[in-house]
Amino acid sequence: MRITGLATGLDMDEIVKNSMKPYRIKVDQMTQKKDVVEIKQKLYRDIIKEGREFFDKHLDMVKSDTLLKSSNWSSISFSSSDENAVTAKASGEAIKDDYTVSVTQLAAKASTTLKDGITTGAQTLTTSTGVTINFDVANDGSKTTIANFNASIATKKADSSLTSEQLKSLNITAKYSEISGGIIFEANDFGQGGFTLTNSTGDATDKYLHATIKNSNGDIYEIKDADKVTNNSKAVDGITFNFNKECTGVEITGKTDVKDLKDKVVAFVNDYNKLIEKLNTTVITKHDRSYVPLTAEQKKEMSETEVKLWNERVEKGQLYRDSDITRITNSMKESMRTLMADSGLKLETIGIKPVQDYSGALNGTFTIDEDKLTEALENNTEDVMNLFIGNSDAADKSQRGILHQLKDTVDTEFNKSTSSSLLKKAGFEGTTTFTTNQLSKNITDYEKKIKDMEKDFSRREQHLYSKYATLEKMMNKLNAQQSNLMSQLGMA
């Protein structure tokens, strides 16, 4: 704490403060420049975030429900007369029909059970390749036990998984089952060959799926041993049949149902509209230059609400006419103008109509006539699907479909750090660009300049205080001399 001006009667703090104002203004201006860069980085990152979210939701092939997959364009659903036995799910290529399904054998890996109390003594497990393993069986109360497994390990209770290296080497698992009432020996994989077990309930062999699927015309599709179907599902004519138990004459009924598909298309268009409106608003909103970042002193004089409202006005329009965002927006809009040459189909044909707003925030967005879209999906699902996903490998970009074109643009501009101009410029959390980007570098440069300017400011300020402290000393000395003179003259 400085105590100044006692000798001179001058307010030294106020004098120094006023003298330093030009330098403080320079520091504040440099800080404001840094603040503007930080604001722009925040705005860019908000846009990157929304672009990545749009990609993740609609354009990521990893997602099971993405419209990029033809299997999600089915307008057909199936009901089963016995869902505990058989169910069916349609893909985009499915044909609406009714089917009758019978299952005489479910697929199962080679397995057999050594029942409790059947026998005791020596047992032999023999694989299809002739390898044998010998072990002893005893009965411990109500449970079968295995002892002296090839005389190489200690006695094992059958109610815990066997750990024999011999079984492991044959890729066979043995464990006790209360339900089965004995020890189940099971191959770990299909196709490794069967095995026999002394006194078991039967030879252990792979069981392939046996089933028949009959359509409404009486045509029968048979699944038999020769087909070697090793799981209990089978895709036929774009329909995946799931078999849960042996059965006879289960009725699978097909019907046209586009509600879920229509809802997916509507959700995609709505999210696209939201992103395009955000991008449009960003580049058409002008910045009011009278609003600049507040200095620390200015914030002290304002309420919290006033500061918040001011900061919102400062952010507004900072990315006006940004060339990168404009380019990305135009590329996305161009993808949505796709016209399929084969069918002549475009979005407007199926009820997705462009908004007439040529220079506003809604430019490039769409309205949806859901009734017209529903009708198009019911009557022409395949052509509508082709409009959206086309042929992903087509040389002609327009034949790749709307979603594949959008996917390329959005992935390139929001996800790929090697090609995204926005990521290179502003960076994004969770990527290598978060700290290694142009704006972060600019911010660091400004921070260094501000630090140097603050040091210079302190040095200048201290120089002024030292200067006025010298003046105080001189005034004190003069005052003392004056008092002494007055005293000598008898005037004190």
Short mmCIF file of C-alpha atoms in Angstrom, two decimals:
data_model
loop_
_atom_site.label_atom_id
_atom_site.label_comp_id
_atom_site.label_asym_id
_atom_site.label_seq_id
_atom_site.Cartn_x
_atom_site.Cartn_y
_atom_site.Cartn_z
CA MET A 1 0.00 0.00 0.00
CA ARG A 2 1.35 3.37 -1.05
CA ILE A 3 0.76 6.54 1.04
CA THR A 4 1.49 9.47 -1.24
CA GLY A 5 0.87 13.18 -1.54
CA LEU A 6 1.32 14.10 2.14
CA ALA A 7 3.90 16.77 1.43
CA THR A 8 2.60 18.10 -1.88
CA GLY A 9 -1.10 17.72 -1.22
CA LEU A 10 -1.39 16.02 -4.61
CA ASP A 11 -3.36 12.78 -5.26
CA MET A 12 -0.41 10.86 -6.63
CA ASP A 13 -2.42 7.65 -7.26
CA GLU A 14 -4.87 9.54 -9.45
CA ILE A 15 -2.06 11.33 -11.27
CA VAL A 16 -0.21 8.05 -11.96
CA LYS A 17 -3.44 6.33 -12.99
CA ASN A 18 -4.27 9.08 -15.48
CA SER A 19 -0.71 9.11 -16.76
CA MET A 20 -0.85 5.35 -17.36
CA LYS A 21 -4.23 5.37 -19.13
CA PRO A 22 -2.78 5.34 -22.67
CA TYR A 23 -0.69 2.27 -21.79
CA ARG A 24 -3.61 0.53 -20.04
CA ILE A 25 -5.72 1.09 -23.15
CA LYS A 26 -3.07 -0.62 -25.27
CA VAL A 27 -3.00 -3.63 -22.94
CA ASP A 28 -6.81 -3.80 -22.90
CA GLN A 29 -6.96 -3.61 -26.69
CA MET A 30 -4.52 -6.49 -27.00
CA THR A 31 -6.59 -8.49 -24.48
CA GLN A 32 -9.74 -7.75 -26.47
CA LYS A 33 -8.08 -9.08 -29.62
CA LYS A 34 -7.25 -12.29 -27.78
CA ASP A 35 -10.83 -12.49 -26.48
CA VAL A 36 -12.19 -12.20 -30.02
CA VAL A 37 -9.99 -15.10 -31.18
CA GLU A 38 -11.21 -17.20 -28.22
CA ILE A 39 -14.82 -16.36 -29.13
CA LYS A 40 -14.27 -17.41 -32.74
CA GLN A 41 -12.65 -20.66 -31.61
CA LYS A 42 -15.63 -21.39 -29.37
CA LEU A 43 -18.08 -20.70 -32.22
CA TYR A 44 -16.14 -22.91 -34.63
CA ARG A 45 -16.05 -25.72 -32.08
CA ASP A 46 -19.81 -25.44 -31.51
CA ILE A 47 -20.31 -25.91 -35.26
CA ILE A 48 -17.86 -28.83 -35.38
CA LYS A 49 -19.73 -30.45 -32.48
CA GLU A 50 -23.08 -30.19 -34.25
CA GLY A 51 -21.61 -31.50 -37.50
CA ARG A 52 -20.07 -34.51 -35.75
CA GLU A 53 -23.33 -35.23 -33.89
CA PHE A 54 -25.24 -35.16 -37.19
CA PHE A 55 -22.71 -37.58 -38.71
CA ASP A 56 -22.83 -39.94 -35.72
CA LYS A 57 -26.62 -40.05 -35.74
CA HIS A 58 -27.33 -40.41 -39.46
CA LEU A 59 -24.18 -41.10 -41.50
CA ASP A 60 -22.06 -43.52 -39.46
CA MET A 61 -22.09 -47.01 -40.98
CA VAL A 62 -21.27 -48.44 -37.55
CA LYS A 63 -24.76 -47.51 -36.32
CA SER A 64 -27.19 -50.37 -36.83
CA ASP A 65 -30.13 -48.09 -37.64
CA THR A 66 -28.48 -45.77 -40.17
CA LEU A 67 -30.39 -45.20 -43.42
CA LEU A 68 -27.12 -45.81 -45.28
CA LYS A 69 -27.80 -49.53 -44.83
CA SER A 70 -30.27 -51.03 -47.29
CA SER A 71 -31.45 -53.40 -44.56
CA ASN A 72 -33.05 -50.42 -42.80
CA TRP A 73 -35.21 -49.50 -45.81
CA SER A 74 -37.72 -52.27 -45.32
CA SER A 75 -41.37 -51.27 -45.69
CA ILE A 76 -42.45 -54.74 -44.63
CA SER A 77 -42.89 -56.24 -41.20
CA PHE A 78 -43.68 -59.82 -40.19
CA SER A 79 -45.71 -61.28 -37.35
CA SER A 80 -45.46 -64.86 -36.10
CA SER A 81 -48.17 -67.21 -34.88
CA ASP A 82 -45.61 -68.48 -32.34
CA GLU A 83 -42.84 -66.01 -31.54
CA ASN A 84 -41.34 -68.46 -29.05
CA ALA A 85 -40.58 -70.74 -31.99
CA VAL A 86 -39.90 -68.53 -35.04
CA THR A 87 -39.61 -64.79 -35.76
CA ALA A 88 -38.79 -62.95 -38.98
CA LYS A 89 -37.32 -59.52 -39.77
CA ALA A 90 -37.29 -57.89 -43.19
CA SER A 91 -34.44 -56.01 -44.86
CA GLY A 92 -34.81 -53.50 -47.69
CA GLU A 93 -34.89 -56.30 -50.29
CA ALA A 94 -37.66 -58.31 -48.63
CA ILE A 95 -40.79 -59.30 -50.55
CA LYS A 96 -44.13 -59.11 -48.77
CA ASP A 97 -45.56 -62.61 -48.52
CA ASP A 98 -46.87 -65.16 -46.04
CA TYR A 99 -44.79 -68.15 -45.00
CA THR A 100 -45.23 -71.44 -43.16
CA VAL A 101 -42.19 -72.59 -41.19
CA SER A 102 -41.32 -75.95 -39.65
CA VAL A 103 -38.16 -76.79 -37.69
CA THR A 104 -37.18 -80.42 -37.14
CA GLN A 105 -33.72 -79.79 -35.67
CA LEU A 106 -31.99 -76.76 -34.20
CA ALA A 107 -28.30 -76.21 -34.82
CA ALA A 108 -26.14 -77.24 -31.88
CA LYS A 109 -22.49 -77.91 -31.19
CA ALA A 110 -21.44 -81.50 -30.45
CA SER A 111 -22.59 -82.32 -26.92
CA THR A 112 -23.48 -85.27 -24.69
CA THR A 113 -24.27 -85.82 -21.02
CA LEU A 114 -22.85 -88.29 -18.50
CA LYS A 115 -25.90 -88.76 -16.27
CA ASP A 116 -25.77 -89.04 -12.47
CA GLY A 117 -25.75 -92.60 -11.15
CA ILE A 118 -25.51 -94.34 -14.53
CA THR A 119 -22.22 -96.00 -13.80
CA THR A 120 -18.96 -95.76 -11.94
CA GLY A 121 -15.44 -96.69 -12.80
CA ALA A 122 -13.38 -96.16 -15.91
CA GLN A 123 -14.72 -94.02 -18.74
CA THR A 124 -13.30 -93.13 -22.14
CA LEU A 125 -13.81 -90.06 -24.32
CA THR A 126 -12.89 -90.64 -27.98
CA THR A 127 -12.80 -87.90 -30.60
CA SER A 128 -13.62 -88.35 -34.29
CA THR A 129 -9.88 -88.19 -34.99
CA GLY A 130 -9.15 -91.12 -32.65
CA VAL A 131 -7.73 -89.23 -29.67
CA THR A 132 -8.79 -90.80 -26.34
CA ILE A 133 -8.88 -89.56 -22.77
CA ASN A 134 -9.50 -91.93 -19.84
CA PHE A 135 -10.93 -91.00 -16.45
CA ASP A 136 -12.74 -92.58 -13.50
CA VAL A 137 -16.31 -91.88 -12.45
CA ALA A 138 -17.63 -92.15 -8.91
CA ASN A 139 -20.85 -91.09 -7.22
CA ASP A 140 -20.76 -88.55 -4.41
CA GLY A 141 -24.24 -88.72 -2.94
CA SER A 142 -26.50 -87.65 -5.77
CA LYS A 143 -23.82 -86.18 -8.04
CA THR A 144 -21.39 -87.80 -10.40
CA THR A 145 -17.75 -87.06 -9.71
CA ILE A 146 -14.68 -87.51 -11.83
CA ALA A 147 -11.47 -88.81 -10.31
CA ASN A 148 -7.96 -89.70 -11.48
CA PHE A 149 -8.31 -87.93 -14.81
CA ASN A 150 -5.66 -89.83 -16.82
CA ALA A 151 -4.10 -90.24 -13.38
CA SER A 152 -2.58 -86.81 -13.91
CA ILE A 153 -4.62 -84.52 -11.68
CA ALA A 154 -6.25 -84.64 -8.30
CA THR A 155 -9.90 -85.63 -7.84
CA LYS A 156 -12.32 -83.02 -9.23
CA LYS A 157 -15.89 -82.46 -8.17
CA ALA A 158 -18.21 -82.50 -11.16
CA ASP A 159 -20.14 -79.46 -10.00
CA SER A 160 -17.26 -77.21 -11.08
CA SER A 161 -15.78 -76.81 -14.56
CA LEU A 162 -13.06 -79.30 -15.32
CA THR A 163 -9.65 -77.79 -15.85
CA SER A 164 -7.93 -80.70 -17.54
CA GLU A 165 -5.30 -79.68 -20.03
CA GLN A 166 -6.34 -82.69 -22.12
CA LEU A 167 -9.88 -81.36 -22.51
CA LYS A 168 -8.60 -77.89 -23.30
CA SER A 169 -6.32 -79.24 -25.98
CA LEU A 170 -9.33 -80.93 -27.63
CA ASN A 171 -11.38 -77.71 -27.38
CA ILE A 172 -14.00 -79.45 -25.24
CA THR A 173 -15.65 -78.09 -22.10
CA ALA A 174 -17.10 -80.22 -19.29
CA LYS A 175 -19.24 -78.89 -16.46
CA TYR A 176 -21.95 -80.12 -14.16
CA SER A 177 -25.60 -79.16 -14.84
CA GLU A 178 -28.31 -79.43 -12.21
CA ILE A 179 -30.95 -79.22 -14.94
CA SER A 180 -29.42 -81.96 -17.09
CA GLY A 181 -28.57 -84.05 -14.03
CA GLY A 182 -25.02 -84.86 -14.95
CA ILE A 183 -21.83 -83.67 -16.55
CA ILE A 184 -22.23 -82.03 -19.97
CA PHE A 185 -19.34 -82.48 -22.39
CA GLU A 186 -19.57 -79.92 -25.22
CA ALA A 187 -17.37 -78.92 -28.15
CA ASN A 188 -16.45 -75.25 -28.05
CA ASP A 189 -16.89 -74.73 -31.80
CA PHE A 190 -18.92 -76.02 -34.70
CA GLY A 191 -17.18 -78.23 -37.21
CA GLN A 192 -14.37 -79.49 -35.00
CA GLY A 193 -15.72 -83.05 -35.20
CA GLY A 194 -17.78 -85.12 -32.78
CA PHE A 195 -16.79 -87.46 -29.97
CA THR A 196 -18.11 -90.49 -28.10
CA LEU A 197 -18.28 -91.04 -24.37
CA THR A 198 -18.69 -94.36 -22.57
CA ASN A 199 -22.12 -94.67 -20.91
CA SER A 200 -23.25 -91.21 -22.05
CA THR A 201 -26.73 -90.43 -23.38
CA GLY A 202 -25.53 -90.61 -26.98
CA ASP A 203 -22.73 -89.78 -29.37
CA ALA A 204 -21.76 -86.11 -29.54
CA THR A 205 -21.97 -84.79 -33.09
CA ASP A 206 -22.54 -81.38 -34.64
CA LYS A 207 -26.20 -80.77 -35.39
CA TYR A 208 -26.98 -78.57 -38.35
CA LEU A 209 -30.21 -76.65 -38.71
CA HIS A 210 -33.10 -78.55 -40.35
CA ALA A 211 -36.07 -76.40 -41.37
CA THR A 212 -38.50 -75.72 -44.20
CA ILE A 213 -39.92 -72.36 -45.30
CA LYS A 214 -42.95 -72.43 -47.61
CA ASN A 215 -44.29 -69.28 -49.31
CA SER A 216 -47.88 -68.54 -50.34
CA ASN A 217 -47.32 -70.11 -53.78
CA GLY A 218 -46.36 -73.40 -52.18
CA ASP A 219 -42.67 -73.08 -53.04
CA ILE A 220 -40.52 -74.67 -50.35
CA TYR A 221 -37.04 -73.63 -49.25
CA GLU A 222 -35.39 -76.45 -47.31
CA ILE A 223 -32.46 -76.12 -44.91
CA LYS A 224 -30.69 -79.47 -44.46
CA ASP A 225 -27.36 -81.01 -43.40
CA ALA A 226 -25.75 -80.31 -46.75
CA ASP A 227 -26.26 -76.57 -46.18
CA LYS A 228 -24.25 -76.79 -42.94
CA VAL A 229 -26.12 -73.96 -41.22
CA THR A 230 -24.43 -73.75 -37.82
CA ASN A 231 -26.60 -71.11 -36.18
CA ASN A 232 -30.32 -70.84 -35.71
CA SER A 233 -31.04 -68.04 -38.13
CA LYS A 234 -31.15 -67.88 -41.90
CA ALA A 235 -31.58 -65.01 -44.38
CA VAL A 236 -33.81 -65.90 -47.32
CA ASP A 237 -35.08 -63.40 -49.93
CA GLY A 238 -34.18 -60.43 -47.74
CA ILE A 239 -35.88 -61.91 -44.66
CA THR A 240 -33.96 -63.12 -41.62
CA PHE A 241 -35.76 -66.04 -39.98
CA ASN A 242 -34.79 -66.74 -36.35
CA PHE A 243 -35.50 -70.26 -35.11
CA ASN A 244 -35.85 -70.74 -31.36
CA LYS A 245 -37.25 -74.26 -31.00
CA GLU A 246 -38.47 -77.24 -32.98
CA CYS A 247 -41.96 -76.64 -34.34
CA THR A 248 -44.45 -77.43 -37.09
CA GLY A 249 -46.56 -75.09 -39.21
CA VAL A 250 -45.71 -71.71 -37.65
CA GLU A 251 -47.36 -68.97 -39.73
CA ILE A 252 -45.27 -65.90 -40.64
CA THR A 253 -47.47 -63.11 -42.00
CA GLY A 254 -46.09 -60.15 -43.95
CA LYS A 255 -47.63 -56.69 -44.15
CA THR A 256 -46.67 -53.27 -45.49
CA ASP A 257 -45.71 -50.90 -42.67
CA VAL A 258 -43.67 -47.79 -43.48
CA LYS A 259 -44.27 -45.78 -40.30
CA ASP A 260 -40.88 -46.52 -38.73
CA LEU A 261 -39.10 -45.92 -42.03
CA LYS A 262 -41.00 -42.68 -42.63
CA ASP A 263 -40.14 -41.50 -39.11
CA LYS A 264 -36.43 -42.16 -39.77
CA VAL A 265 -36.51 -40.13 -42.99
CA VAL A 266 -38.37 -37.28 -41.25
CA ALA A 267 -35.86 -37.30 -38.37
CA PHE A 268 -32.97 -37.13 -40.84
CA VAL A 269 -34.47 -34.18 -42.75
CA ASN A 270 -35.32 -32.31 -39.54
CA ASP A 271 -31.79 -32.72 -38.19
CA TYR A 272 -30.35 -31.69 -41.56
CA ASN A 273 -32.57 -28.57 -41.50
CA LYS A 274 -31.38 -27.72 -38.01
CA LEU A 275 -27.70 -27.97 -39.00
CA ILE A 276 -28.14 -26.00 -42.24
CA GLU A 277 -30.07 -23.25 -40.45
CA LYS A 278 -27.27 -23.01 -37.88
CA LEU A 279 -24.62 -22.73 -40.62
CA ASN A 280 -26.67 -20.21 -42.61
CA THR A 281 -27.30 -18.04 -39.55
CA THR A 282 -23.60 -18.08 -38.72
CA VAL A 283 -22.48 -16.67 -42.07
CA ILE A 284 -25.32 -14.20 -42.77
CA THR A 285 -25.40 -12.51 -39.35
CA LYS A 286 -23.42 -9.26 -39.36
CA HIS A 287 -21.35 -8.23 -36.39
CA ASP A 288 -22.18 -4.94 -34.63
CA ARG A 289 -18.74 -3.39 -34.28
CA SER A 290 -19.90 -1.22 -31.39
CA TYR A 291 -19.85 -4.35 -29.24
CA VAL A 292 -16.32 -5.38 -28.27
CA PRO A 293 -15.17 -7.61 -25.40
CA LEU A 294 -15.45 -5.92 -22.02
CA THR A 295 -12.36 -4.96 -20.06
CA ALA A 296 -11.95 -6.03 -16.45
CA GLU A 297 -12.79 -2.48 -15.28
CA GLN A 298 -15.92 -2.35 -17.42
CA LYS A 299 -17.17 -5.65 -16.02
CA LYS A 300 -16.86 -4.27 -12.47
CA GLU A 301 -19.29 -1.50 -13.35
CA MET A 302 -21.96 -3.84 -14.78
CA SER A 303 -24.32 -6.42 -13.31
CA GLU A 304 -23.91 -10.11 -14.09
CA THR A 305 -26.95 -10.02 -16.38
CA GLU A 306 -25.64 -6.97 -18.23
CA VAL A 307 -22.28 -8.66 -18.79
CA LYS A 308 -24.00 -11.80 -20.12
CA LEU A 309 -26.18 -9.85 -22.55
CA TRP A 310 -23.19 -7.79 -23.71
CA ASN A 311 -21.10 -10.91 -24.33
CA GLU A 312 -23.91 -12.41 -26.41
CA ARG A 313 -23.88 -9.32 -28.63
CA VAL A 314 -20.10 -9.55 -28.91
CA GLU A 315 -20.33 -13.18 -30.13
CA LYS A 316 -23.06 -12.44 -32.63
CA GLY A 317 -21.76 -12.21 -36.20
CA GLN A 318 -18.11 -13.00 -35.45
CA LEU A 319 -18.09 -15.59 -38.28
CA TYR A 320 -19.96 -13.41 -40.77
CA ARG A 321 -19.25 -14.55 -44.35
CA ASP A 322 -16.77 -17.19 -43.16
CA SER A 323 -15.47 -18.84 -46.33
CA ASP A 324 -15.02 -22.33 -44.88
CA ILE A 325 -18.50 -22.52 -43.38
CA THR A 326 -20.01 -21.11 -46.58
CA ARG A 327 -18.22 -23.74 -48.66
CA ILE A 328 -19.34 -26.58 -46.37
CA THR A 329 -22.94 -25.36 -46.40
CA ASN A 330 -23.02 -25.13 -50.19
CA SER A 331 -21.58 -28.63 -50.54
CA MET A 332 -24.24 -30.07 -48.23
CA LYS A 333 -27.00 -28.26 -50.13
CA GLU A 334 -25.68 -29.59 -53.43
CA SER A 335 -25.90 -33.18 -52.14
CA MET A 336 -29.57 -32.70 -51.35
CA ARG A 337 -30.30 -31.61 -54.94
CA THR A 338 -29.47 -35.10 -56.24
CA LEU A 339 -31.64 -36.35 -59.12
CA MET A 340 -31.56 -40.08 -59.81
CA ALA A 341 -31.25 -40.54 -63.59
CA ASP A 342 -32.79 -44.03 -63.65
CA SER A 343 -36.04 -43.12 -61.90
CA GLY A 344 -36.10 -39.34 -62.32
CA LEU A 345 -36.74 -39.20 -58.59
CA LYS A 346 -35.75 -36.24 -56.42
CA LEU A 347 -36.70 -35.14 -52.93
CA GLU A 348 -39.53 -32.90 -54.09
CA THR A 349 -41.14 -35.87 -55.86
CA ILE A 350 -41.56 -37.70 -52.55
CA GLY A 351 -42.89 -34.74 -50.56
CA ILE A 352 -39.63 -33.20 -49.32
CA LYS A 353 -39.82 -29.69 -50.74
CA PRO A 354 -37.16 -26.93 -50.54
CA VAL A 355 -38.06 -23.80 -48.58
CA GLN A 356 -38.18 -20.65 -50.74
CA ASP A 357 -35.78 -18.51 -48.70
CA TYR A 358 -32.97 -17.61 -51.08
CA SER A 359 -30.87 -15.42 -48.81
CA GLY A 360 -32.15 -16.20 -45.32
CA ALA A 361 -31.37 -18.71 -42.60
CA LEU A 362 -33.77 -21.28 -44.10
CA ASN A 363 -32.06 -21.38 -47.49
CA GLY A 364 -31.39 -25.02 -48.37
CA THR A 365 -33.83 -26.42 -45.79
CA PHE A 366 -36.94 -28.48 -46.54
CA THR A 367 -40.56 -28.90 -45.56
CA ILE A 368 -42.01 -32.41 -45.39
CA ASP A 369 -45.40 -33.56 -46.66
CA GLU A 370 -45.57 -36.70 -44.53
CA ASP A 371 -48.61 -38.08 -46.36
CA LYS A 372 -46.85 -37.79 -49.72
CA LEU A 373 -43.67 -39.31 -48.25
CA THR A 374 -45.66 -42.21 -46.79
CA GLU A 375 -47.31 -42.83 -50.17
CA ALA A 376 -43.93 -42.84 -51.93
CA LEU A 377 -42.49 -45.31 -49.43
CA GLU A 378 -45.50 -47.62 -49.70
CA ASN A 379 -45.57 -47.65 -53.50
CA ASN A 380 -41.94 -47.20 -54.46
CA THR A 381 -39.63 -48.06 -51.57
CA GLU A 382 -36.76 -49.25 -53.74
CA ASP A 383 -36.55 -46.07 -55.84
CA VAL A 384 -36.78 -43.89 -52.72
CA MET A 385 -34.00 -45.96 -51.15
CA ASN A 386 -31.86 -45.51 -54.27
CA LEU A 387 -32.42 -41.75 -54.13
CA PHE A 388 -30.94 -41.73 -50.65
CA ILE A 389 -28.20 -44.38 -50.85
CA GLY A 390 -27.79 -45.11 -54.59
CA ASN A 391 -24.63 -46.98 -55.50
CA SER A 392 -21.83 -46.08 -53.10
CA ASP A 393 -19.19 -47.21 -55.63
CA ALA A 394 -20.59 -45.33 -58.64
CA ALA A 395 -18.09 -43.17 -60.54
CA ASP A 396 -20.83 -40.62 -61.22
CA LYS A 397 -21.19 -38.72 -57.95
CA SER A 398 -24.88 -38.05 -58.52
CA GLN A 399 -25.57 -41.80 -58.64
CA ARG A 400 -24.10 -42.35 -55.19
CA GLY A 401 -27.25 -41.09 -53.52
CA ILE A 402 -27.92 -38.22 -51.14
CA LEU A 403 -26.61 -39.86 -47.98
CA HIS A 404 -23.30 -41.09 -49.40
CA GLN A 405 -22.58 -37.62 -50.80
CA LEU A 406 -23.48 -36.00 -47.49
CA LYS A 407 -21.41 -38.58 -45.63
CA ASP A 408 -18.32 -37.69 -47.68
CA THR A 409 -18.75 -33.96 -47.06
CA VAL A 410 -19.62 -34.13 -43.36
CA ASP A 411 -16.92 -36.70 -42.59
CA THR A 412 -14.27 -34.68 -44.44
CA GLU A 413 -15.24 -31.32 -42.94
CA PHE A 414 -16.01 -32.28 -39.34
CA ASN A 415 -14.21 -35.55 -38.54
CA LYS A 416 -10.95 -35.92 -40.46
CA SER A 417 -8.18 -33.86 -38.90
CA THR A 418 -6.02 -34.25 -42.01
CA SER A 419 -8.57 -32.65 -44.32
CA SER A 420 -10.93 -30.58 -42.16
CA SER A 421 -10.19 -26.87 -42.46
CA LEU A 422 -12.28 -26.20 -39.34
CA LEU A 423 -10.34 -28.71 -37.24
CA LYS A 424 -7.05 -27.28 -38.46
CA LYS A 425 -8.28 -23.80 -37.67
CA ALA A 426 -10.04 -24.27 -34.31
CA GLY A 427 -9.37 -27.82 -33.12
CA PHE A 428 -11.79 -30.05 -31.22
CA GLU A 429 -11.70 -31.79 -27.86
CA GLY A 430 -10.75 -35.46 -28.03
CA THR A 431 -8.72 -35.06 -31.23
CA THR A 432 -5.06 -34.32 -31.92
CA THR A 433 -6.13 -30.88 -33.16
CA PHE A 434 -7.37 -29.71 -29.75
CA THR A 435 -4.11 -27.94 -28.93
CA THR A 436 -2.37 -28.01 -32.31
CA ASN A 437 -4.52 -25.62 -34.32
CA GLN A 438 -4.11 -22.12 -35.74
CA LEU A 439 -6.39 -20.27 -33.32
CA SER A 440 -4.82 -21.86 -30.24
CA LYS A 441 -1.44 -20.74 -31.57
CA ASN A 442 -2.79 -17.22 -32.08
CA ILE A 443 -4.16 -17.17 -28.54
CA THR A 444 -0.79 -18.27 -27.15
CA ASP A 445 0.94 -15.51 -29.13
CA TYR A 446 -1.47 -12.90 -27.77
CA GLU A 447 -0.99 -14.17 -24.21
CA LYS A 448 2.78 -13.75 -24.56
CA LYS A 449 2.37 -10.22 -25.91
CA ILE A 450 -0.04 -9.31 -23.11
CA LYS A 451 2.35 -10.69 -20.51
CA ASP A 452 5.19 -8.59 -21.93
CA MET A 453 2.97 -5.51 -22.06
CA GLU A 454 1.88 -6.01 -18.43
CA LYS A 455 5.53 -6.16 -17.38
CA ASP A 456 6.23 -2.95 -19.30
CA PHE A 457 3.15 -1.36 -17.76
CA SER A 458 4.33 -2.22 -14.24
CA ARG A 459 7.80 -0.88 -14.99
CA ARG A 460 6.41 2.45 -16.28
CA GLU A 461 4.01 2.73 -13.35
CA GLN A 462 6.78 2.10 -10.83
CA HIS A 463 8.94 4.70 -12.58
CA LEU A 464 6.19 7.32 -12.14
CA TYR A 465 5.72 6.49 -8.47
CA SER A 466 9.48 6.74 -7.93
CA LYS A 467 9.49 10.10 -9.71
CA TYR A 468 6.70 11.48 -7.54
CA ALA A 469 8.27 9.98 -4.41
CA THR A 470 11.39 12.06 -5.18
CA LEU A 471 9.17 15.13 -5.50
CA GLU A 472 7.66 14.35 -2.10
CA LYS A 473 11.12 14.16 -0.55
CA MET A 474 12.10 17.49 -2.06
CA MET A 475 8.89 19.11 -0.83
CA ASN A 476 9.44 17.67 2.63
CA LYS A 477 12.95 19.14 2.63
CA LEU A 478 11.71 22.56 1.46
CA ASN A 479 8.94 22.51 4.04
CA ALA A 480 11.47 21.74 6.76
CA GLN A 481 13.76 24.59 5.60
CA GLN A 482 10.82 26.98 5.47
CA SER A 483 9.77 26.03 8.99
CA ASN A 484 13.31 26.53 10.25
CA LEU A 485 13.59 29.94 8.58
CA MET A 486 10.25 31.06 9.96
CA SER A 487 11.35 29.95 13.41
CA GLN A 488 14.58 31.94 13.19
CA LEU A 489 12.68 35.02 12.11
CA GLY A 490 10.30 34.60 15.00
CA MET A 491 7.42 34.07 12.65
CA ALA A 492 6.70 30.47 13.57
#
